[in-house]
Amino acid sequence: MQKTASPKTYRVKSFGCQMNVYDGERMAEMLAEKGITEAPEGEDADLVVLNTCHIREKAAEKVYSDIGRLTKGKTQKKAPMIAVAGCVAQAEGEEIMARAPAVSMVVGPQAYHRLPGMIDDAVAGKRSTDTDMPADAKFAALPKRRKSAPSAFLTIQEGCDKFCTYCVVPYTRGAEISRPYSALVDEAKKLVEAGAKEITLLGQNVSAWTGEDDRGRKLGMAGLIRELAKDPDLKRIRYTTSHPADMDDELIDTHGEVGKLMPYLHLPVQSGNDRVLKAMNRSHTAESYLHLLERFRAARPDLALSGDFIVGFPGETDAEFEDTLKVVDQVRYAQAYSFKYSPRPGTPAATMENQIEPQVMDERLQRLQAALRRDQQAFNEASIGKTCEVLVERRGKLDGQWLGKSPWLQSVHFTGDADIGDLIEVKLIQAGQNSLAGEIVA
Ligand code: SAM
Ligand code: SF4
């Protein structure tokens, strides 16, 4: 590779989950510290970071096509320096380096604090790969938080030891680690000082977080939430994503006792059939999952529920799929994510017999999504007439219009006197499937 000029501008393109969004923000902060500024919308960037996701199909193909578009002048006029980050980098780093000479560096999700040095290498004409997985070294090496949107993400836990048989996360993100309590309290404080009103705690298994407070007492995520809630300038707390196995009594009680913990719970079930759940290596049954939700609802009756579903896991029969629809009918989710099973190289399910025909998966997904849409619409309609606080996140398309989130994570739009970051008392007056209209309460 030839020597090249130091990049002056960057663009980070993040795909996939909120943890990638968080990582993308942290990479952007590091690049800013290095004196590289974000390329204005529509202008070429000298450095493009593709922050990739490997959770479902065609992830790698998408990366190669993005690289092709960048080098052939389709995305921007001049080919940039290219960094591939995220879970595809972790899983297929060496192959990417071999197949795509235009890529200057490949950096895994636990090593991106090394990006600045890798950029120096690229300037000197050297390509580099770093897919090490040191526990927690990354966070300590990242710059302090200086800028925040009203709603901010804070990664508190990473990795996964659960090994669901369909999932790549334990391989791409590594073993479960919890960030230290004091680092999290400090980062949350910095985010609030930088303008955050809401913090969403993130982790692949966020409720598996454990730590020790300043006095050496053991804490779970509920204890962390209670501590963060003491900051008067932090108005809202959320967390995602949880595994049913890590939900303890204290967390359930916290939902009933801490008003700043928003009434929303994303708790993936994946399937409503116990044989399929066992084959997935999930540790819950449909019944234990439903019972858990009942306990959360008893603690916080207005709780909005969300979940994840996979249809067409190897061997799933029609009758087993019907069990998933039964769970949906019982829970009545406010919102949910549903996916067709996608075989991930290296996972046990990828080599299981009885892989399901794509057409059968399509039909099942359509039926499931119709039921989820029905419930989302019903949940939103049931909100009409309620008055709630909306956290304003940005301007809407219309003059004087604002967009924000209700406590139940619904998108709400309204017009009137407000600003980004305000918490405005709004009456919900109209409901669509994906958003609601409101009016300011005088
Ligand atoms: N840790 C969380 C849990 O246990 O539910 C989920 C994290 S995972 C990154 C997000 C979602 O992607 C999963 O809940 C699952 O529904 C979906 N997913 C993971 N692997 C998948 C696969 N191979 N095919 C289809 N969907 C998948
Ligand atoms: Fe993947 Fe979640 Fe299962 Fe971990 S618990 S393996 S992240 S689906």
CSV table of N, CA, C and O in Angstrom, one decimal, residues 11 13 42-44 65-77:
chain,number,residue,atom,x,y,z
A,11,ARG,N,-16.3,9.9,8.0
A,11,ARG,CA,-17.8,9.5,8.1
A,11,ARG,C,-17.8,8.1,8.7
A,11,ARG,O,-17.1,7.2,8.2
A,13,LYS,N,-20.3,4.9,9.3
A,13,LYS,CA,-21.6,4.4,8.9
A,13,LYS,C,-21.8,3.2,9.8
A,13,LYS,O,-21.1,2.1,9.7
A,42,GLY,N,-23.3,15.1,2.3
A,42,GLY,CA,-23.2,15.3,0.8
A,42,GLY,C,-21.8,15.5,0.3
A,42,GLY,O,-21.6,15.6,-0.9
A,43,GLU,N,-20.9,15.7,1.2
A,43,GLU,CA,-19.5,15.9,0.8
A,43,GLU,C,-18.6,14.7,1.0
A,43,GLU,O,-18.9,13.9,1.9
A,44,ASP,N,-17.6,14.5,0.2
A,44,ASP,CA,-16.7,13.4,0.3
A,44,ASP,C,-16.0,13.4,1.7
A,44,ASP,O,-15.7,14.4,2.2
A,65,SER,N,-20.0,-4.9,-1.1
A,65,SER,CA,-20.6,-4.0,-2.0
A,65,SER,C,-20.4,-2.5,-1.6
A,65,SER,O,-20.2,-1.6,-2.5
A,66,ASP,N,-20.5,-2.2,-0.3
A,66,ASP,CA,-20.2,-0.9,0.1
A,66,ASP,C,-18.8,-0.4,-0.2
A,66,ASP,O,-18.5,0.7,-0.7
A,67,ILE,N,-17.8,-1.4,0.0
A,67,ILE,CA,-16.4,-1.1,-0.4
A,67,ILE,C,-16.3,-0.8,-1.9
A,67,ILE,O,-15.7,0.2,-2.3
A,68,GLY,N,-17.0,-1.6,-2.7
A,68,GLY,CA,-17.0,-1.4,-4.2
A,68,GLY,C,-17.5,-0.1,-4.5
A,68,GLY,O,-16.9,0.7,-5.4
A,69,ARG,N,-18.6,0.3,-3.9
A,69,ARG,CA,-19.3,1.6,-4.2
A,69,ARG,C,-18.4,2.8,-3.9
A,69,ARG,O,-18.2,3.8,-4.6
A,70,LEU,N,-17.7,2.6,-2.7
A,70,LEU,CA,-16.8,3.7,-2.3
A,70,LEU,C,-15.6,3.8,-3.2
A,70,LEU,O,-15.1,5.0,-3.5
A,71,THR,N,-15.0,2.7,-3.7
A,71,THR,CA,-13.8,2.8,-4.5
A,71,THR,C,-14.1,3.1,-6.0
A,71,THR,O,-13.3,3.7,-6.7
A,72,LYS,N,-15.4,2.8,-6.4
A,72,LYS,CA,-15.7,3.1,-7.8
A,72,LYS,C,-16.3,4.4,-8.0
A,72,LYS,O,-17.0,4.7,-9.0
A,73,GLY,N,-16.3,5.3,-7.0
A,73,GLY,CA,-16.8,6.6,-7.1
A,73,GLY,C,-18.3,6.7,-7.1
A,73,GLY,O,-18.9,7.7,-7.5
A,74,LYS,N,-19.0,5.7,-6.6
A,74,LYS,CA,-20.5,5.7,-6.6
A,74,LYS,C,-21.0,6.4,-5.4
A,74,LYS,O,-22.1,7.0,-5.4
A,75,THR,N,-20.3,6.2,-4.3
A,75,THR,CA,-20.8,6.9,-3.0
A,75,THR,C,-20.3,8.3,-2.9
A,75,THR,O,-21.0,9.2,-2.4
A,76,GLN,N,-19.0,8.5,-3.3
A,76,GLN,CA,-18.4,9.8,-3.3
A,76,GLN,C,-17.4,9.9,-4.4
A,76,GLN,O,-17.0,8.9,-5.0
A,77,LYS,N,-17.1,11.1,-4.8
A,77,LYS,CA,-16.2,11.3,-6.0
A,77,LYS,C,-14.9,10.7,-5.9
A,77,LYS,O,-14.4,10.0,-6.8
